[in-house]
Coordinates of N, CA and C and ligand atoms in Angstrom, one line a residue:
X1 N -15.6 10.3 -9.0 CA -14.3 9.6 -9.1 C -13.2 10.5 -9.5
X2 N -13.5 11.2 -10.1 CA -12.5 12.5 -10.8 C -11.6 13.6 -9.8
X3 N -12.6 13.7 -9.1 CA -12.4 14.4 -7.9 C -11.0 13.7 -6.7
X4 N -11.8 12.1 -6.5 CA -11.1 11.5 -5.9 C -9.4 11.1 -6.3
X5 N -9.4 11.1 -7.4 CA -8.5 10.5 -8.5 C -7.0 12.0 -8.2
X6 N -7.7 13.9 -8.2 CA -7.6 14.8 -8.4 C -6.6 14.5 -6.9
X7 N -7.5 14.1 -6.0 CA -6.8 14.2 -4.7 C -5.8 13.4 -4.7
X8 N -5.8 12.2 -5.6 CA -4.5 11.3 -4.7 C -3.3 11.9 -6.2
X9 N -3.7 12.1 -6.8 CA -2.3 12.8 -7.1 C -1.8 14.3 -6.9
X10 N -3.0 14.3 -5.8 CA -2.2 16.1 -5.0 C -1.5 15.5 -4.0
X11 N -1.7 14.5 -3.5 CA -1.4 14.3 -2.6 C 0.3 13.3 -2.6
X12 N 0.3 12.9 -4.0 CA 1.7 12.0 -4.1 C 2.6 13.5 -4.8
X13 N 2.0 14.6 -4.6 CA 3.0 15.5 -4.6 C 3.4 16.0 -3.1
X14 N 4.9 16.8 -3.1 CA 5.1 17.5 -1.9 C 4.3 18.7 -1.9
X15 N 4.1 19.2 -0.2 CA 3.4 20.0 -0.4 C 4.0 21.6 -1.2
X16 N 5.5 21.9 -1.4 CA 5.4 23.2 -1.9 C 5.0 22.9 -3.5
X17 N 4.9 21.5 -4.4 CA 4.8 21.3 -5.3 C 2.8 21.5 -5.4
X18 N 2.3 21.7 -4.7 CA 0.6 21.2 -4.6 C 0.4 22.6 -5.4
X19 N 0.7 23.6 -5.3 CA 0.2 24.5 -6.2 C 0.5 24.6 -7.3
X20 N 1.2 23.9 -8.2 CA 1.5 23.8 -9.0 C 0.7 22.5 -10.0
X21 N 0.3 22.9 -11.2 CA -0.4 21.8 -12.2 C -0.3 21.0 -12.1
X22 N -0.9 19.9 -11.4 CA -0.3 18.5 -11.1 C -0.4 17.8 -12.8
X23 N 0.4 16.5 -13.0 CA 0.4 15.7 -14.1 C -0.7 14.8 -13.8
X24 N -1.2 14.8 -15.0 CA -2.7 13.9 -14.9 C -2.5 12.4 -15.5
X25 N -2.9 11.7 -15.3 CA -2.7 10.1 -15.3 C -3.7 9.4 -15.7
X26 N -3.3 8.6 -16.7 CA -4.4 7.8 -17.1 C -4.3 6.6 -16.5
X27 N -5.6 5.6 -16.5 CA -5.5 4.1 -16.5 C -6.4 3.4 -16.5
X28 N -6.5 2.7 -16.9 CA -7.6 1.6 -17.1 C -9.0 1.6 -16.6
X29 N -10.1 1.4 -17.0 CA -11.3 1.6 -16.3 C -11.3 0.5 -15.2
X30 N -10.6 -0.7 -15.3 CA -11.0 -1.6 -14.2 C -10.2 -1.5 -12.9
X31 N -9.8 -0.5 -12.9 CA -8.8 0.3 -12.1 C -9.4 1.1 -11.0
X32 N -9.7 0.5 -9.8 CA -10.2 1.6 -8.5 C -9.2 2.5 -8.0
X33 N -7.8 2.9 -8.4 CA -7.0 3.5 -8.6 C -5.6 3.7 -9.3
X34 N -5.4 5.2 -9.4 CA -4.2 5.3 -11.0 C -3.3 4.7 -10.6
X35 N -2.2 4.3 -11.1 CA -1.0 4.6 -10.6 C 0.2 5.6 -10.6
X36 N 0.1 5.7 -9.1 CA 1.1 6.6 -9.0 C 2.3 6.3 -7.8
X37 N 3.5 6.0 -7.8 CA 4.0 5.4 -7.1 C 4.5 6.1 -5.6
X38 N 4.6 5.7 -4.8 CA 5.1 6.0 -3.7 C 6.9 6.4 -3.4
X39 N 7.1 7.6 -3.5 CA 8.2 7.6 -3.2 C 9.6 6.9 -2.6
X40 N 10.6 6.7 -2.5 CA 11.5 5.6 -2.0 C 11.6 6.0 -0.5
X41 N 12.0 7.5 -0.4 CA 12.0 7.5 1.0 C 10.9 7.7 1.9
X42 N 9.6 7.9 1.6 CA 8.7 7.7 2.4 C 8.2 5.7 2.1
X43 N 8.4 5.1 0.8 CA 8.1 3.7 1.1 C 9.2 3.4 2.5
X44 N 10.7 4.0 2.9 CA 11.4 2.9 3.9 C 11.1 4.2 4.8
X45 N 10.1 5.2 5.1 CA 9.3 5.6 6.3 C 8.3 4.7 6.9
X46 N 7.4 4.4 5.9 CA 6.4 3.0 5.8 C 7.3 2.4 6.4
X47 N 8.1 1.5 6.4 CA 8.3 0.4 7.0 C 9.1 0.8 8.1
X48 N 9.8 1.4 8.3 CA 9.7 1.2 9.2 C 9.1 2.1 10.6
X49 N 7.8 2.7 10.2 CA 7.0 3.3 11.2 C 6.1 1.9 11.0
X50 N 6.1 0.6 10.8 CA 5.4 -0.5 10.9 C 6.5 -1.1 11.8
X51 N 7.6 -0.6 11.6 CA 8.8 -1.7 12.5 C 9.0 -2.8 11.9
X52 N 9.0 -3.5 10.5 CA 9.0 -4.2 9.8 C 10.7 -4.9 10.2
X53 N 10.5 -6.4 10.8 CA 11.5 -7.2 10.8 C 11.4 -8.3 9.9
X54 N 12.6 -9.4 10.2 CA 12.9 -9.9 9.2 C 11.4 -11.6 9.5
X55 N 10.5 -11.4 10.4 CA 9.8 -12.1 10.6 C 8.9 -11.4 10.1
X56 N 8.7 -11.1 9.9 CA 7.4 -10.3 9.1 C 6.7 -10.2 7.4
X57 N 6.0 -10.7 7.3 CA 5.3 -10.9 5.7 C 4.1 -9.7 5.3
X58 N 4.7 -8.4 4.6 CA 4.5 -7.4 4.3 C 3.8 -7.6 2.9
X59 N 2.0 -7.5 3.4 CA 1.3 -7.6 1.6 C 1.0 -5.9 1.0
X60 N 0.9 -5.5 -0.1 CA 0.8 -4.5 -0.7 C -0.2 -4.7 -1.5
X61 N -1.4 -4.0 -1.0 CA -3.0 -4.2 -2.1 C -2.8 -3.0 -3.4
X62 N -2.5 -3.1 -4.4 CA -2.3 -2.3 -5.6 C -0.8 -1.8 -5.2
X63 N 0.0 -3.0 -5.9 CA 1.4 -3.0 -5.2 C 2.2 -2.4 -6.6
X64 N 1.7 -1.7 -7.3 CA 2.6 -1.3 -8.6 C 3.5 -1.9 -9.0
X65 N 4.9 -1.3 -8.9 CA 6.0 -1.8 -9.6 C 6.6 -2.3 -8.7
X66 N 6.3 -2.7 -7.1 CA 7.0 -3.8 -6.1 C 7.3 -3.3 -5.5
X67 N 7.6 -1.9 -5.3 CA 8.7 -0.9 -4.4 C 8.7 -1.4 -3.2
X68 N 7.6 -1.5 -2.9 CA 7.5 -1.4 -1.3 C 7.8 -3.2 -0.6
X69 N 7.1 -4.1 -1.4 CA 8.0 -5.3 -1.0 C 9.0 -5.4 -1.6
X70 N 9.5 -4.6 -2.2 CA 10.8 -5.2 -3.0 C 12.0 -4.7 -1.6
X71 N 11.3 -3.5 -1.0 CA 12.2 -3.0 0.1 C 12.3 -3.5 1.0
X72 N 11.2 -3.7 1.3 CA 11.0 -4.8 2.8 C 12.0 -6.0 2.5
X73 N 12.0 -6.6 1.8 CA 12.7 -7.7 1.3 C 14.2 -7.5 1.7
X74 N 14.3 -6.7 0.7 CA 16.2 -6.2 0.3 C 16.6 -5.7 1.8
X75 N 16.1 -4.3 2.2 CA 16.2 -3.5 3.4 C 15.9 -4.4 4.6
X76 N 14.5 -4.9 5.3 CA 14.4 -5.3 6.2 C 14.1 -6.9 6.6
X77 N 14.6 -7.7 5.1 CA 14.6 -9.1 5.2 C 13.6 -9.8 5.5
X78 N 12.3 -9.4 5.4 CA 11.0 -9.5 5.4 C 10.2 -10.2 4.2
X79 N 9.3 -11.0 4.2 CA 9.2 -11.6 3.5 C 7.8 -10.6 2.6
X80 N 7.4 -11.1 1.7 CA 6.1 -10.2 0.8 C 5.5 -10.6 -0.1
X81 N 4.3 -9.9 -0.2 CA 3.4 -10.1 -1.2 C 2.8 -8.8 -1.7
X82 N 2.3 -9.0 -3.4 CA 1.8 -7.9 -3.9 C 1.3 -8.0 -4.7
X83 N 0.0 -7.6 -4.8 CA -1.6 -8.0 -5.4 C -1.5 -6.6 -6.4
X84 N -2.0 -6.5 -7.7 CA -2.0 -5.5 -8.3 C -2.8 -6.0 -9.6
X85 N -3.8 -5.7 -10.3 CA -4.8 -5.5 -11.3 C -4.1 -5.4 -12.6
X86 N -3.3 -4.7 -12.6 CA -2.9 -4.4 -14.0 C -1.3 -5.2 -14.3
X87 N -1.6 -6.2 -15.6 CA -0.5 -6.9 -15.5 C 0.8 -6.3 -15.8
X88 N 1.1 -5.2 -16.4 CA 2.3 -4.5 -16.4 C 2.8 -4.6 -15.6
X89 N 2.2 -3.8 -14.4 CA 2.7 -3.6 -12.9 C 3.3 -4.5 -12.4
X90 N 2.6 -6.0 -12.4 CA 3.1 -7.1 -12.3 C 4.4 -7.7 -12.9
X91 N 4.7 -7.1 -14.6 CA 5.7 -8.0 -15.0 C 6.9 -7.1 -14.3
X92 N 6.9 -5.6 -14.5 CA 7.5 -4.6 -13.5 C 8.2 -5.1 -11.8
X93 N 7.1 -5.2 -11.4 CA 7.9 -5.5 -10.0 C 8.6 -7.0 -10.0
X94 N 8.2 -7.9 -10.6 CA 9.0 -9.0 -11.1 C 10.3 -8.7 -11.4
X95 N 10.0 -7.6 -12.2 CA 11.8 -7.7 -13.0 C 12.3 -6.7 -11.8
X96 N 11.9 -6.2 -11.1 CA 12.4 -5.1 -9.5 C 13.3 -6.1 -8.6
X97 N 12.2 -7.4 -8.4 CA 12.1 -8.6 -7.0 C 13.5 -9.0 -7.9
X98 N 14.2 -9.5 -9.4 CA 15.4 -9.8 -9.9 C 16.5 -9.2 -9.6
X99 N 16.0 -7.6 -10.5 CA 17.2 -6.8 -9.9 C 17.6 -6.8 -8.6
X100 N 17.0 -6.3 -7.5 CA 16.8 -6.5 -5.9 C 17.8 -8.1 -5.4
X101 N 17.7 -8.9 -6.2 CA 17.6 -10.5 -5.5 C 17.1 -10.7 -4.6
X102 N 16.0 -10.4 -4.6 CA 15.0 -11.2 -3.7 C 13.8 -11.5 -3.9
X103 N 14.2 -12.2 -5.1 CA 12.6 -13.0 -6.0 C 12.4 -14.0 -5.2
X104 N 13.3 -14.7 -4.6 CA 13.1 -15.7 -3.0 C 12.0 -15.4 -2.3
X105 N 11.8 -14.0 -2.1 CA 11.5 -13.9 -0.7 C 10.1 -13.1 -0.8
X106 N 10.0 -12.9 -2.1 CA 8.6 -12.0 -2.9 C 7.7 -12.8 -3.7
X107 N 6.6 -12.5 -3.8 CA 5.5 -13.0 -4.8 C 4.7 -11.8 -5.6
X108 N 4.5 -11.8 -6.2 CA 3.4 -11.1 -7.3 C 2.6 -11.5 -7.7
X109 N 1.1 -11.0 -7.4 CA 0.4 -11.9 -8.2 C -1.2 -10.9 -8.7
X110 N -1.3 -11.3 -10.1 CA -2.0 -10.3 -10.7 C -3.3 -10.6 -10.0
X111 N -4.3 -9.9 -9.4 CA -5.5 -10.2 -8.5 C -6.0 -8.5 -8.4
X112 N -7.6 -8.5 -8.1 CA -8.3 -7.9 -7.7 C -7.8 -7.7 -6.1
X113 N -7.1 -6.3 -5.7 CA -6.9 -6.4 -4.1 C -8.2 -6.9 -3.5
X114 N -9.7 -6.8 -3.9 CA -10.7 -7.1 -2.6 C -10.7 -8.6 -2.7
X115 N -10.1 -9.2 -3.5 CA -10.6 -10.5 -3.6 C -8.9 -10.9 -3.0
X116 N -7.9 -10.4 -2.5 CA -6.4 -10.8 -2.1 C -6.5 -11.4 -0.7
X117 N -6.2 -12.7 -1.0 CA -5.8 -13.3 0.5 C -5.2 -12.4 1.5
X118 N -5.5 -11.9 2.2 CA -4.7 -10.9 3.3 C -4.8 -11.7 4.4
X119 N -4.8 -13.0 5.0 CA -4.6 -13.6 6.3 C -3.2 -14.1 7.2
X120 N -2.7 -13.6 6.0 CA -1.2 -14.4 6.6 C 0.3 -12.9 6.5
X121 N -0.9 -11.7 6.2 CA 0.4 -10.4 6.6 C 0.4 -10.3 7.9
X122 N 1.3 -9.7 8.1 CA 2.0 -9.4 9.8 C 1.6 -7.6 9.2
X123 N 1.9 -7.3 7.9 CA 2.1 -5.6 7.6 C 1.0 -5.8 6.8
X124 N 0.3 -4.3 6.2 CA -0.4 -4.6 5.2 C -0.3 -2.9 4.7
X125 N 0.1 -2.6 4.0 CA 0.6 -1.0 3.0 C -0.6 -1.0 2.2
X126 N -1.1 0.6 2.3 CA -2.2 0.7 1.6 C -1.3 2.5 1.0
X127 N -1.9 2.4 -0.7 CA -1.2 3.7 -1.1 C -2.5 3.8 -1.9
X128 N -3.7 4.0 -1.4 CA -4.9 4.0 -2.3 C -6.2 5.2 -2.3
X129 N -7.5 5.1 -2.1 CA -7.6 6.1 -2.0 C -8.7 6.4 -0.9
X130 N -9.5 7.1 -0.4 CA -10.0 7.3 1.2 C -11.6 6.3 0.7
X131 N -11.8 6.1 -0.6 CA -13.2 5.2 -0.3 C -13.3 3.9 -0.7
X132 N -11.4 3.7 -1.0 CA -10.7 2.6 -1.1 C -10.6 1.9 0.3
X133 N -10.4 2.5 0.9 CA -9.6 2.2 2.2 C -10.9 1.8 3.3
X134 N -12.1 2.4 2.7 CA -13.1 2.5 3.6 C -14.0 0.9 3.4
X135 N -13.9 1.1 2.0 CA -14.4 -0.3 1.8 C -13.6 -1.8 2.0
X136 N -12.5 -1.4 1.8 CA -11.4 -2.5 2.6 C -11.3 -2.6 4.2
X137 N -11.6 -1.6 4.3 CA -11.8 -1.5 6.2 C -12.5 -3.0 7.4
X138 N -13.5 -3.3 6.4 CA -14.4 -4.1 7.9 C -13.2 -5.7 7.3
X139 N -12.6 -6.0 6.2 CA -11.7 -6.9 5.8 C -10.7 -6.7 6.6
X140 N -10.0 -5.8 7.0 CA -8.7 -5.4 7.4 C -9.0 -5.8 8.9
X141 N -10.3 -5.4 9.7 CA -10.7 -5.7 11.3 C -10.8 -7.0 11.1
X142 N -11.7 -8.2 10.4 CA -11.9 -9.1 10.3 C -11.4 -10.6 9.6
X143 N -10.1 -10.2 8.9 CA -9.7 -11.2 8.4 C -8.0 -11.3 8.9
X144 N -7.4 -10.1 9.4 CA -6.0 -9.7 9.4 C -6.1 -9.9 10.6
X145 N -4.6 -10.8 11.1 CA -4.6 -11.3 12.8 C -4.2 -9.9 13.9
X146 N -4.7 -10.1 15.1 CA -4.9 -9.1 15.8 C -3.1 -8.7 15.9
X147 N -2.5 -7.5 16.3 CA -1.6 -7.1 16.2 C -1.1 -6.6 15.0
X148 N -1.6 -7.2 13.7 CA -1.2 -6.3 12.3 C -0.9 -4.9 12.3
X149 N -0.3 -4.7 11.6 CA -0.2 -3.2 11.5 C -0.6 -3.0 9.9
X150 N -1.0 -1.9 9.8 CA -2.0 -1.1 8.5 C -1.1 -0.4 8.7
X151 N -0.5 -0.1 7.1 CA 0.1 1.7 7.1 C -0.2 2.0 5.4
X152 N -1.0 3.5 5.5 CA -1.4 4.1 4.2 C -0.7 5.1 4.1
X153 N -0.7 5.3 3.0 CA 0.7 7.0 2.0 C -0.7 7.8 1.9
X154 N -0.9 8.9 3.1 CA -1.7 10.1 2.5 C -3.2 9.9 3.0
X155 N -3.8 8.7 2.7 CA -5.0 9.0 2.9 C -5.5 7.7 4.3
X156 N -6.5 8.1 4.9 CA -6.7 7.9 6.7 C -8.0 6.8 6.3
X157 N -8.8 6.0 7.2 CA -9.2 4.8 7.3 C -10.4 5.7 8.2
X158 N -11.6 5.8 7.8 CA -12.8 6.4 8.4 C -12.8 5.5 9.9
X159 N -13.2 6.5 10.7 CA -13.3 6.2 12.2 C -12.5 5.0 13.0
X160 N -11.4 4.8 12.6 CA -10.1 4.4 12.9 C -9.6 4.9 13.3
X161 N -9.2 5.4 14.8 CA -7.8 6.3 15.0 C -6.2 5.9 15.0
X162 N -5.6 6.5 14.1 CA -4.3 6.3 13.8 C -3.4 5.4 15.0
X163 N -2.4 4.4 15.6 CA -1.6 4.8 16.3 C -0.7 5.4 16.6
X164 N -0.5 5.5 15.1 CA 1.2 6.2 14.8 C 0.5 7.2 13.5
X165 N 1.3 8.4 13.6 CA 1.1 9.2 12.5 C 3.2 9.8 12.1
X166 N 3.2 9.7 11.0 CA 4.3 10.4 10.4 C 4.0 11.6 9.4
X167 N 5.2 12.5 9.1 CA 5.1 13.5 8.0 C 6.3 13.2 7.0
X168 N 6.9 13.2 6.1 CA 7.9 12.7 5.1 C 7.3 13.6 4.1
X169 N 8.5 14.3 4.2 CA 8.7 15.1 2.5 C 7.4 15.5 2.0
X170 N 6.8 15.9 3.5 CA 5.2 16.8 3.0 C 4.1 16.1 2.4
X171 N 4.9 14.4 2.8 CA 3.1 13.0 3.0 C 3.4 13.0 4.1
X172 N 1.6 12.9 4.9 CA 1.5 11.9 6.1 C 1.4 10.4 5.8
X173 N 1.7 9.7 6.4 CA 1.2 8.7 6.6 C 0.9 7.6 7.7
X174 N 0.2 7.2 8.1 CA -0.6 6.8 9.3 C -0.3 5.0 9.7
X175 N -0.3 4.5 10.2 CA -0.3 3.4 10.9 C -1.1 2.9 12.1
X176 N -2.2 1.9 11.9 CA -3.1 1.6 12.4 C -2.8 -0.2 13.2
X177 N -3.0 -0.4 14.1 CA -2.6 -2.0 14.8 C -4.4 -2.9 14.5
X178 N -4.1 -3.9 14.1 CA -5.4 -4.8 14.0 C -5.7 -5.1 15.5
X179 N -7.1 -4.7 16.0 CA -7.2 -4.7 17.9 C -7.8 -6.4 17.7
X180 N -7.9 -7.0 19.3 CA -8.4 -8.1 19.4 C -9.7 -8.3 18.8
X181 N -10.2 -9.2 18.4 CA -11.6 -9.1 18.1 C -12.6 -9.7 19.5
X182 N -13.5 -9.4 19.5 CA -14.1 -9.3 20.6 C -15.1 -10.4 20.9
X183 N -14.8 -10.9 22.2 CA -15.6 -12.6 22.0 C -16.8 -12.4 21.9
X184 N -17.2 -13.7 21.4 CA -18.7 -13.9 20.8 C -20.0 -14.6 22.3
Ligands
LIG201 C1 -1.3 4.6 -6.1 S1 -0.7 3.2 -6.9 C2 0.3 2.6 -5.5 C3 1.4 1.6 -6.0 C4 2.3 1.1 -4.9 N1 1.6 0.5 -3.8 C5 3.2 2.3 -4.3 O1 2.8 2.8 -3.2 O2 4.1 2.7 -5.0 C6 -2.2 2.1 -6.8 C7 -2.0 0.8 -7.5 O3 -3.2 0.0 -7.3 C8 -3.5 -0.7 -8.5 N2 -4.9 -1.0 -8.5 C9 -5.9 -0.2 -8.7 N3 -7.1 -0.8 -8.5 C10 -6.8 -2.1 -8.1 C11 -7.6 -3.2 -7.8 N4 -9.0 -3.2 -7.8 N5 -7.0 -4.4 -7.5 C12 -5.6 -4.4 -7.5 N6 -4.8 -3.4 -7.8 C13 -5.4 -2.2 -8.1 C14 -3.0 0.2 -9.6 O4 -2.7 -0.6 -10.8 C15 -1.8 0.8 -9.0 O5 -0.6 0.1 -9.4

């Protein structure tokens, strides 16, 4: 886990910053990852390499301090949700969705992401980590309506290939479409 933990905060740095000592992070043991937030201008790269309109209901699985629906919201008039473990994070993006004014159009709600209703996003933002993503995976094919779009900050979705790939400020980040499921 240490290892893994090592990489996603090399990786929420830029790359001429990666040689340099990264800051180490604590958090919670019931925590399948730290927090560390997603940049602003790669969060409104995310969206819109998802093409996020104002019809669209964008969920965030370990949604920290709201950034990313708080932007969809404000920026692309999109509606949101954001699941996050640790209640701080939650009172946090709360007080974001006020400042923003678009507590309307937002929800927060403290939850285990695997146990997070994900059936009703159009978007679904993943800033987590590669055995995170892996284990969320056969959820993401099977419960998220065909056409969805997946987009992760940094880390790729085992034997998925990308549709869309971006670079920002030295993150990739990838975007994946939910395909039909296949009749029975
Ligand atoms: C790397 S941060 C990403 C925050 C935000 N999505 C962003 O991109 O700025 C990961 C977040 O996931 C949350 N988290 C970790 N494990 C979780 C779990 N099992 N269920 C829900 N949230 C979790 C952490 O509290 C943290 O806020």
């Amino acid at each position: 886990m240490k290892g893994l933990v090592l990489a996603l905060v090399l990786a929420a740095l830029p790359v001429t910053a990666q040689t340099a000592t990264p800051k180490t992070y604590s958090y919670p043991e019931n925590l399948d990852v730290p927090y560390v937030p997603t940049p602003q201008e790669v969060v409104t790269g995310m969206l819109k390499l998802a093409d996020v309109k104002n019809d669209d209901t964008v969920v965030d699985l370990g949604c920290g301090d709201g950034r990313i629906v708080v932007t969809a919201a404000k920026d692309f008039g999109a509606r949101g949700i954001g699941y996050d473990l640790n209640p701080e994070r939650i009172k946090e993006a709360n007080e974001n969705a006020s400042k923003a004014g678009v507590e309307k159009r937002v929800k927060f709600i403290e939850k285990n992401l695997f146990d997070a209703p994900i059936a009703e996003a159009s978007v679904v933002t993943l800033y987590l980590l590669p055995g995170v993503n892996e284990k969320l995976k056969p959820r993401l094919l099977s419960e998220l309506k065909p056409g969805t779009r997946v987009v992760s900050h940094s880390f790729m979705m085992p034997d998925w290939e990308p549709a869309q790939k971006a670079d920002i400020d030295g993150r990739t980040i990838y975007m994946w479409v939910v395909p039909k499921r296949e009749a029975k």
